[in-house]
JSON list of C-alpha atoms in Angstrom, two decimals:
[
{"chain": "A", "resi": 1, "resn": "MET", "atom": "CA", "xyz": [63.67, 134.93, -75.26]},
{"chain": "A", "resi": 2, "resn": "THR", "atom": "CA", "xyz": [65.85, 134.68, -78.36]},
{"chain": "A", "resi": 3, "resn": "VAL", "atom": "CA", "xyz": [68.42, 131.97, -78.98]},
{"chain": "A", "resi": 4, "resn": "GLU", "atom": "CA", "xyz": [71.16, 134.58, -78.53]},
{"chain": "A", "resi": 5, "resn": "GLN", "atom": "CA", "xyz": [69.72, 135.78, -75.20]},
{"chain": "A", "resi": 6, "resn": "LEU", "atom": "CA", "xyz": [69.45, 132.19, -74.02]},
{"chain": "A", "resi": 7, "resn": "ALA", "atom": "CA", "xyz": [73.08, 131.52, -74.94]},
{"chain": "A", "resi": 8, "resn": "GLN", "atom": "CA", "xyz": [74.24, 134.64, -73.11]},
{"chain": "A", "resi": 9, "resn": "GLU", "atom": "CA", "xyz": [72.17, 134.01, -70.00]},
{"chain": "A", "resi": 10, "resn": "LEU", "atom": "CA", "xyz": [73.29, 130.40, -69.61]},
{"chain": "A", "resi": 11, "resn": "GLY", "atom": "CA", "xyz": [76.86, 130.81, -70.85]},
{"chain": "A", "resi": 12, "resn": "LEU", "atom": "CA", "xyz": [76.32, 128.50, -73.80]},
{"chain": "A", "resi": 13, "resn": "THR", "atom": "CA", "xyz": [78.85, 128.52, -76.64]},
{"chain": "A", "resi": 14, "resn": "VAL", "atom": "CA", "xyz": [77.51, 129.42, -80.09]},
{"chain": "A", "resi": 15, "resn": "LEU", "atom": "CA", "xyz": [78.81, 126.84, -82.57]},
{"chain": "A", "resi": 16, "resn": "CYS", "atom": "CA", "xyz": [76.66, 127.94, -85.48]},
{"chain": "A", "resi": 17, "resn": "GLY", "atom": "CA", "xyz": [74.68, 131.15, -85.42]},
{"chain": "A", "resi": 18, "resn": "GLY", "atom": "CA", "xyz": [74.06, 134.19, -87.55]},
{"chain": "A", "resi": 19, "resn": "GLU", "atom": "CA", "xyz": [70.46, 135.18, -88.22]},
{"chain": "A", "resi": 20, "resn": "PRO", "atom": "CA", "xyz": [68.99, 132.09, -86.46]},
{"chain": "A", "resi": 21, "resn": "LEU", "atom": "CA", "xyz": [70.23, 133.54, -83.17]},
{"chain": "A", "resi": 22, "resn": "SER", "atom": "CA", "xyz": [67.37, 136.05, -83.31]},
{"chain": "A", "resi": 23, "resn": "ARG", "atom": "CA", "xyz": [64.74, 133.28, -83.36]},
{"chain": "A", "resi": 24, "resn": "GLN", "atom": "CA", "xyz": [62.44, 133.06, -80.34]},
{"chain": "A", "resi": 25, "resn": "VAL", "atom": "CA", "xyz": [62.70, 130.02, -78.04]},
{"chain": "A", "resi": 26, "resn": "GLU", "atom": "CA", "xyz": [59.32, 128.97, -76.65]},
{"chain": "A", "resi": 27, "resn": "SER", "atom": "CA", "xyz": [60.11, 125.69, -74.86]},
{"chain": "A", "resi": 28, "resn": "VAL", "atom": "CA", "xyz": [62.73, 123.01, -74.30]},
{"chain": "A", "resi": 29, "resn": "TYR", "atom": "CA", "xyz": [62.79, 119.41, -75.54]},
{"chain": "A", "resi": 30, "resn": "SER", "atom": "CA", "xyz": [65.31, 116.70, -74.70]},
{"chain": "A", "resi": 31, "resn": "CYS", "atom": "CA", "xyz": [65.70, 113.40, -76.52]},
{"chain": "A", "resi": 32, "resn": "ASP", "atom": "CA", "xyz": [68.35, 111.51, -78.51]},
{"chain": "A", "resi": 33, "resn": "LEU", "atom": "CA", "xyz": [66.04, 109.20, -80.44]},
{"chain": "A", "resi": 34, "resn": "LEU", "atom": "CA", "xyz": [65.72, 111.02, -83.75]},
{"chain": "A", "resi": 35, "resn": "SER", "atom": "CA", "xyz": [62.38, 109.46, -84.73]},
{"chain": "A", "resi": 36, "resn": "PHE", "atom": "CA", "xyz": [60.87, 110.74, -81.46]},
{"chain": "A", "resi": 37, "resn": "VAL", "atom": "CA", "xyz": [62.28, 114.21, -82.03]},
{"chain": "A", "resi": 38, "resn": "MET", "atom": "CA", "xyz": [60.80, 114.35, -85.55]},
{"chain": "A", "resi": 39, "resn": "GLY", "atom": "CA", "xyz": [57.32, 113.62, -84.24]},
{"chain": "A", "resi": 40, "resn": "ARG", "atom": "CA", "xyz": [57.35, 115.18, -80.80]},
{"chain": "A", "resi": 41, "resn": "ALA", "atom": "CA", "xyz": [59.70, 118.15, -80.53]},
{"chain": "A", "resi": 42, "resn": "PRO", "atom": "CA", "xyz": [57.66, 121.36, -80.49]},
{"chain": "A", "resi": 43, "resn": "ALA", "atom": "CA", "xyz": [58.43, 123.96, -83.13]},
{"chain": "A", "resi": 44, "resn": "ASP", "atom": "CA", "xyz": [60.45, 126.86, -81.69]},
{"chain": "A", "resi": 45, "resn": "SER", "atom": "CA", "xyz": [61.91, 124.69, -78.93]},
{"chain": "A", "resi": 46, "resn": "ALA", "atom": "CA", "xyz": [65.49, 124.38, -77.78]},
{"chain": "A", "resi": 47, "resn": "TRP", "atom": "CA", "xyz": [66.37, 120.75, -78.50]},
{"chain": "A", "resi": 48, "resn": "VAL", "atom": "CA", "xyz": [68.91, 119.41, -76.01]},
{"chain": "A", "resi": 49, "resn": "THR", "atom": "CA", "xyz": [70.84, 116.38, -77.27]},
{"chain": "A", "resi": 50, "resn": "VAL", "atom": "CA", "xyz": [74.27, 114.81, -77.58]},
{"chain": "A", "resi": 51, "resn": "MET", "atom": "CA", "xyz": [73.77, 114.12, -81.29]},
{"chain": "A", "resi": 52, "resn": "GLY", "atom": "CA", "xyz": [76.04, 116.46, -83.22]},
{"chain": "A", "resi": 53, "resn": "ASN", "atom": "CA", "xyz": [75.87, 114.77, -86.60]},
{"chain": "A", "resi": 54, "resn": "MET", "atom": "CA", "xyz": [74.30, 115.55, -89.97]},
{"chain": "A", "resi": 55, "resn": "ASN", "atom": "CA", "xyz": [71.22, 113.42, -89.26]},
{"chain": "A", "resi": 56, "resn": "ALA", "atom": "CA", "xyz": [70.49, 115.48, -86.16]},
{"chain": "A", "resi": 57, "resn": "MET", "atom": "CA", "xyz": [70.66, 118.69, -88.20]},
{"chain": "A", "resi": 58, "resn": "ALA", "atom": "CA", "xyz": [68.21, 117.22, -90.72]},
{"chain": "A", "resi": 59, "resn": "VAL", "atom": "CA", "xyz": [65.84, 116.35, -87.88]},
{"chain": "A", "resi": 60, "resn": "ALA", "atom": "CA", "xyz": [66.22, 119.84, -86.38]},
{"chain": "A", "resi": 61, "resn": "LEU", "atom": "CA", "xyz": [65.17, 121.27, -89.72]},
{"chain": "A", "resi": 62, "resn": "LEU", "atom": "CA", "xyz": [62.19, 118.92, -90.05]},
{"chain": "A", "resi": 63, "resn": "ALA", "atom": "CA", "xyz": [61.04, 119.56, -86.48]},
{"chain": "A", "resi": 64, "resn": "ASP", "atom": "CA", "xyz": [61.51, 123.33, -86.92]},
{"chain": "A", "resi": 65, "resn": "VAL", "atom": "CA", "xyz": [63.26, 123.74, -83.57]},
{"chain": "A", "resi": 66, "resn": "ALA", "atom": "CA", "xyz": [64.63, 127.16, -82.65]},
{"chain": "A", "resi": 67, "resn": "CYS", "atom": "CA", "xyz": [68.06, 125.72, -81.87]},
{"chain": "A", "resi": 68, "resn": "VAL", "atom": "CA", "xyz": [70.01, 122.60, -81.09]},
{"chain": "A", "resi": 69, "resn": "VAL", "atom": "CA", "xyz": [71.89, 122.55, -77.79]},
{"chain": "A", "resi": 70, "resn": "LEU", "atom": "CA", "xyz": [74.67, 119.97, -77.64]},
{"chain": "A", "resi": 71, "resn": "ALA", "atom": "CA", "xyz": [75.09, 118.95, -74.00]},
{"chain": "A", "resi": 72, "resn": "GLU", "atom": "CA", "xyz": [77.79, 116.98, -72.18]},
{"chain": "A", "resi": 73, "resn": "GLY", "atom": "CA", "xyz": [80.52, 118.55, -74.31]},
{"chain": "A", "resi": 74, "resn": "ALA", "atom": "CA", "xyz": [79.28, 116.70, -77.40]},
{"chain": "A", "resi": 75, "resn": "ALA", "atom": "CA", "xyz": [80.96, 117.83, -80.61]},
{"chain": "A", "resi": 76, "resn": "LEU", "atom": "CA", "xyz": [79.40, 119.16, -83.78]},
{"chain": "A", "resi": 77, "resn": "ASP", "atom": "CA", "xyz": [81.06, 117.34, -86.65]},
{"chain": "A", "resi": 78, "resn": "GLU", "atom": "CA", "xyz": [82.18, 119.23, -89.77]},
{"chain": "A", "resi": 79, "resn": "GLN", "atom": "CA", "xyz": [79.39, 117.95, -92.05]},
{"chain": "A", "resi": 80, "resn": "ALA", "atom": "CA", "xyz": [76.77, 118.81, -89.43]},
{"chain": "A", "resi": 81, "resn": "ALA", "atom": "CA", "xyz": [78.18, 122.31, -89.02]},
{"chain": "A", "resi": 82, "resn": "GLN", "atom": "CA", "xyz": [77.98, 122.82, -92.76]},
{"chain": "A", "resi": 83, "resn": "LYS", "atom": "CA", "xyz": [74.38, 121.56, -92.88]},
{"chain": "A", "resi": 84, "resn": "ALA", "atom": "CA", "xyz": [73.43, 123.79, -89.94]},
{"chain": "A", "resi": 85, "resn": "ALA", "atom": "CA", "xyz": [74.93, 126.84, -91.64]},
{"chain": "A", "resi": 86, "resn": "GLU", "atom": "CA", "xyz": [73.26, 126.05, -94.98]},
{"chain": "A", "resi": 87, "resn": "ASN", "atom": "CA", "xyz": [69.86, 125.61, -93.34]},
{"chain": "A", "resi": 88, "resn": "ASP", "atom": "CA", "xyz": [69.97, 128.44, -90.76]},
{"chain": "A", "resi": 89, "resn": "ILE", "atom": "CA", "xyz": [70.05, 126.17, -87.72]},
{"chain": "A", "resi": 90, "resn": "ALA", "atom": "CA", "xyz": [71.49, 127.69, -84.56]},
{"chain": "A", "resi": 91, "resn": "VAL", "atom": "CA", "xyz": [73.67, 125.25, -82.63]},
{"chain": "A", "resi": 92, "resn": "LEU", "atom": "CA", "xyz": [74.81, 125.92, -79.07]},
{"chain": "A", "resi": 93, "resn": "ALA", "atom": "CA", "xyz": [77.04, 123.90, -76.77]},
{"chain": "A", "resi": 94, "resn": "SER", "atom": "CA", "xyz": [77.02, 123.12, -73.07]},
{"chain": "A", "resi": 95, "resn": "GLY", "atom": "CA", "xyz": [79.47, 121.12, -71.00]},
{"chain": "A", "resi": 96, "resn": "GLN", "atom": "CA", "xyz": [76.72, 120.26, -68.52]},
{"chain": "A", "resi": 97, "resn": "PRO", "atom": "CA", "xyz": [74.68, 117.03, -68.49]},
{"chain": "A", "resi": 98, "resn": "VAL", "atom": "CA", "xyz": [71.57, 116.86, -70.67]},
{"chain": "A", "resi": 99, "resn": "PHE", "atom": "CA", "xyz": [69.16, 117.08, -67.72]},
{"chain": "A", "resi": 100, "resn": "ASP", "atom": "CA", "xyz": [70.93, 120.04, -66.14]},
{"chain": "A", "resi": 101, "resn": "THR", "atom": "CA", "xyz": [71.09, 121.87, -69.47]},
{"chain": "A", "resi": 102, "resn": "ALA", "atom": "CA", "xyz": [67.41, 121.29, -70.20]},
{"chain": "A", "resi": 103, "resn": "LEU", "atom": "CA", "xyz": [66.43, 122.34, -66.67]},
{"chain": "A", "resi": 104, "resn": "ALA", "atom": "CA", "xyz": [68.47, 125.55, -66.93]},
{"chain": "A", "resi": 105, "resn": "ILE", "atom": "CA", "xyz": [66.76, 126.37, -70.24]},
{"chain": "A", "resi": 106, "resn": "HIS", "atom": "CA", "xyz": [63.35, 125.65, -68.74]},
{"chain": "A", "resi": 107, "resn": "GLU", "atom": "CA", "xyz": [64.08, 127.92, -65.77]},
{"chain": "A", "resi": 108, "resn": "ALA", "atom": "CA", "xyz": [65.41, 130.70, -68.02]},
{"chain": "A", "resi": 109, "resn": "LEU", "atom": "CA", "xyz": [62.27, 130.57, -70.16]},
{"chain": "A", "resi": 110, "resn": "ALA", "atom": "CA", "xyz": [60.02, 130.60, -67.08]},
{"chain": "A", "resi": 111, "resn": "LYS", "atom": "CA", "xyz": [61.40, 133.95, -65.86]}
]
């Protein structure tokens, strides 16, 4: 499933997209501790977090995740949006809690 298909299926808002929306999503990972994400998030995963800052975008790039999904209505700040666009990082948004968002992604990928 691509990032774009995932966003459409779950009704997620695309905050930063373009070409990265065609990237395949293989799994889901949820964590807000950036050092854990750097070492443990699988490549090509959808990373569910509430961290919408520039540091999170740097970690997304290092971890090579397919996309960042901001849950709980978390905002993507202006610097982070710029970094995401410059580095081809897809960022999606959900108003749902982190667990519910991650579970919905997991279920969508399991179909």
